[in-house]
Structures are given as C-alpha cells and as structure tokens.
Amino acid sequence: MKLCDIGNTNFSFNDAEKFSTEHFDISSINERVYYIAVNHYWEKRLENEENWINLRDFVDFSKYYESMGIDRIMCMEAVNNALVVDVGSAITVDLIRNGHHQGGYIYPGFSAMEKTYKDISPRLEVSLNFDIDLATMPKNTEDAISFGVIAPMVSYIRSLADKLPIIITGGDAEKLHNFLPCARIDEMLVFKGMKKTIDKGVELRS
Amino acid sequence: MKLCDIGNTNFSFNDAEKFSTEHFDISSINERVYYIAVNHYWEKRLENEENWINLRDFVDFSKYYESMGIDRIMCMEAVNNALVVDVGSAITVDLIRNGHHQGGYIYPGFSAMEKTYKDISPRLEVSLNFDIDLATMPKNTEDAISFGVIAPMVSYIRSLADKLPIIITGGDAEKLHNFLPCARIDEMLVFKGMKKTIDKGVELRS
C-alpha cells in the first residue's frame, strides 16, 4: 500500500522515497496513493486525481483541535498511550492517554532557534551543541545557548511523560534522542497512523 | 551618583531617564557618570571623555566567562545567593551561590520567539498569551505556542532555583512574573551591581 506525507518541501513515501514538492510529477504514479498534505497547493492540486486519496476525509476531527496539522494528527492516531515528540521545522509535543489527545504544545525547531539567536545579536550566532552536558551549568556562550534551548525542553518532556513511553519522530529525532535515551525513535509513526486510519475504513466526511 | 547602562538602543540612567543611543548628546552631561556598555560604538566613543568612567575596568573577570555581557555581570555583582533572570531581547538565567557565579544559560526574549514562530509558518503567527494556564495542556494553536515558550522555561527556573530566591529584572520582567509569583522583581539590579562595584573601589585593570 502506497502512503505519502506531503509537507511544504517534500513528498515522503512509506518506502522511504522522497521527492521535492517543486519538481514532483504526479503522472509518474498510476497506482492508488493514500496521502496527507499540510501543503495547501498540493492538496488542492490532487483533489481531482482519482488514484490520490486524501486521508483528511477519514479523520474524526472532533478528537482534535481545529487548526492542528494533519501530520501531527496522524502521529496521534498511531498510538494509544504516549508522549509523542515530532522534531522537525517545529517541535510538537503531544500527550495521548487511552487513545485520547490530552493537548500539546509547539516549540520552534532547532534550526529556527539557531537563527533566532543570531538575529538577536551576532555575538549569539552559534551552532547548537548536541553533546552538551545538561548536569553542568554552562560557562561559555555556545554552551549557554545550547543549554538554554535543550535543558528546559528535555526536563519538561521528562516530567510530562512521567511513566508514559516517549516516542520521538521527525527529521531531527536523533538530536533530541541524545538527551532522552529512554525514548523510542519511530520514523514511521506518521505512516503507522495513516495505515490505522485506512484500516478503520470509515469515510467520516464523505 | 549618576549611573548609566548603555545598551544597543538606549542610555538608561539610574534616575529612570532613558535616551536613544542614536540621538544622545554627551555634552548635555558635565558631572561624573559611571557606566557600563554592551554597545561597542559608544564604549569606544566615551573612552576619552574624562567624566565618563567605564566600570568594565573595575571588574574581576576571572569570576566570569570571557564573552559574558557586562550588564549580566553587574546583575551578578549585586547578589550573593540567587537565581537571576534578566528578561530582555534575550533572557539570561544565572545561578549565584555565596557570591560565586555557578554558570547560566541564554534563551531568546519573548518578541524574538514570536518572530521565530511566524518565520516557521504564517499559521504560527501569534502574540504570546501571558495569561495562559500552565496546569492545562493546550488545545489550540495560540495556547500551544505560548505554552511551548513559557511552560518549560518556568518549570526549569523553578527546579533550578530550588530554595534560592529568584530575582527577575529587565524590560519584560512583569510578563514572566505572572508565572513566578514567588520571585522578586528588581528593575534596579544592574545599578545595584554597579554601585557595589564602585564601592569596592579597586581599579583591577588600571
């Protein structure tokens, strides 16, 4: 079964293939594709393609809030009890208990944060150090910045998860995993949610 | 005694007067002024003015790290045991025990964070909500962003302070104080450190 997660920059397929949204040729695929899209242009563009099935129409949105991204919703659909951390251009942290979304929050992604410091002052332009020791208070600017981004985030994720498993997904999952070795990385989480949504098989908004 | 904290945008005096760095006329002040400057242009410019005394020459830098801002150092000089949070264009959090700086970290200021979210996606353009309830997981985008900025920061400051007093200073002190009612706001902290430095009266780098 072909699944596709369409973001702002890439078409990502469940066989690990990726294509830029700028150069993607839909005529290259004739089989049925189940997809989600946060990219409004492509969602509109695929509306009349018979073999492209938008999974947005299969989601029970009453379980989520209105403006929540469909990719984030699919990750939620994949789990029953977990704290899910999606580390991409933004970092989303969502709590799911007994299959119910308890809420979540949004933090800027790591590259966005690097840019933020640089924009405040050229003296704060550094690359985040993902080998920093969170047990020692920093005594230089580079570490002070990396610590500022990572320490409060990691500490809060730990306290929020309590005894729930932590699942990390998204392109920068590995970077955060350094600080949360007890967490599980699952790069296929969004596809697992899509698969589960298809298996439920009820078109709720037909 | 006239004290002046020269930032990137303002000359701030201890009598609460403020003047833009762009239009400040040094000939308007004939009395002696003790000052600190993070603004390199003005620090250089005031070097040969006899009545402007740069307190940088009175600081024992061995207690701090090389690239640490002089304004942040003056706040440290003002206290013996405290967690000092300076909420400005950047947010610095510093731990001082028995007059010794234990280290600290740097977080972007609130307006910088608002800009960061907007730059990630127009859908994330919101004004931070400083009345948000940190006891409830957010269920809409605006709260998810405000919570993401504030909840981990506040929770980490609390755990770090442990039993030490928390002192909040800087232009956005009030905003953070909402979430740390046990903390003390001290808008004169930098001037208190400057006064203490003068009273010590030893020119260490003469």
GROMACS .gro file of C-alpha atoms in nm, chain B residues 19-104:
model
   86
  225PHE     CA    1   1.776   5.837   2.585
  226SER     CA    2   1.808   5.675   2.246
  227THR     CA    3   2.165   5.577   2.156
  228GLU     CA    4   2.102   5.738   1.817
  229HIS     CA    5   2.038   6.090   1.944
  230PHE     CA    6   2.229   6.104   2.270
  231ASP     CA    7   2.433   6.423   2.322
  232ILE     CA    8   2.722   6.360   2.564
  233SER     CA    9   2.783   6.734   2.608
  234SER     CA   10   2.445   6.750   2.787
  235ILE     CA   11   2.608   6.589   3.095
  236ASN     CA   12   2.902   6.753   3.272
  237GLU     CA   13   2.901   6.563   3.600
  238ARG     CA   14   3.079   6.232   3.654
  239VAL     CA   15   2.894   5.927   3.515
  240TYR     CA   16   2.983   5.569   3.596
  241TYR     CA   17   2.871   5.350   3.308
  242ILE     CA   18   2.872   5.008   3.150
  243ALA     CA   19   2.819   4.949   2.777
  244VAL     CA   20   2.738   4.643   2.568
  245ASN     CA   21   2.732   4.889   2.278
  246HIS     CA   22   3.083   4.883   2.128
  247TYR     CA   23   3.042   5.206   1.933
  248TRP     CA   24   2.954   5.407   2.244
  249GLU     CA   25   3.211   5.235   2.464
  250LYS     CA   26   3.484   5.341   2.218
  251ARG     CA   27   3.333   5.688   2.179
  252LEU     CA   28   3.332   5.756   2.556
  253GLU     CA   29   3.689   5.636   2.609
  254ASN     CA   30   3.837   5.986   2.604
  255GLU     CA   31   3.559   6.162   2.794
  256GLU     CA   32   3.707   6.235   3.135
  257ASN     CA   33   3.378   6.246   3.325
  258TRP     CA   34   3.258   5.907   3.185
  259ILE     CA   35   3.406   5.621   3.393
  260ASN     CA   36   3.381   5.274   3.239
  261LEU     CA   37   3.312   5.019   3.513
  262ARG     CA   38   3.447   4.742   3.290
  263ASP     CA   39   3.789   4.839   3.431
  264PHE     CA   40   3.673   4.757   3.785
  265VAL     CA   41   3.550   4.403   3.718
  266ASP     CA   42   3.733   4.088   3.823
  267PHE     CA   43   3.667   3.893   3.501
  268SER     CA   44   3.826   3.577   3.639
  269LYS     CA   45   3.493   3.522   3.819
  270TYR     CA   46   3.305   3.513   3.488
  271TYR     CA   47   3.350   3.377   3.141
  272GLU     CA   48   3.518   3.581   2.871
  273SER     CA   49   3.226   3.663   2.641
  274MET     CA   50   2.971   3.731   2.916
  275GLY     CA   51   2.787   4.064   2.876
  276ILE     CA   52   2.893   4.337   3.120
  277ASP     CA   53   2.526   4.409   3.204
  278ARG     CA   54   2.478   4.044   3.303
  279ILE     CA   55   2.797   4.059   3.515
  280MET     CA   56   2.673   4.368   3.701
  281CYS     CA   57   2.350   4.189   3.792
  282MET     CA   58   2.562   3.905   3.932
  283GLU     CA   59   2.770   4.152   4.135
  284ALA     CA   60   2.450   4.275   4.301
  285VAL     CA   61   2.363   3.945   4.469
  286ASN     CA   62   2.520   3.672   4.682
  287ASN     CA   63   2.271   3.386   4.663
  288ALA     CA   64   2.004   3.394   4.395
  289LEU     CA   65   1.883   3.279   4.059
  290VAL     CA   66   1.881   3.593   3.845
  291VAL     CA   67   1.656   3.607   3.538
  292ASP     CA   68   1.707   3.904   3.307
  293VAL     CA   69   1.414   3.926   3.065
  294GLY     CA   70   1.507   4.145   2.770
  295SER     CA   71   1.579   4.094   2.400
  296ALA     CA   72   1.742   3.776   2.528
  297ILE     CA   73   1.657   3.602   2.856
  298THR     CA   74   1.957   3.511   3.072
  299VAL     CA   75   1.930   3.281   3.371
  300ASP     CA   76   2.226   3.283   3.612
  301LEU     CA   77   2.293   3.098   3.934
  302ILE     CA   78   2.495   3.267   4.208
  303ARG     CA   79   2.592   3.089   4.529
  304ASN     CA   80   2.796   3.262   4.801
  305GLY     CA   81   2.885   3.539   4.557
  306HIS     CA   82   3.018   3.292   4.300
  307HIS     CA   83   2.874   3.258   3.952
  308GLN     CA   84   2.785   2.890   3.901
  309GLY     CA   85   2.704   2.935   3.532
  310GLY     CA   86   2.397   3.032   3.338
   0.00000   0.00000   0.00000
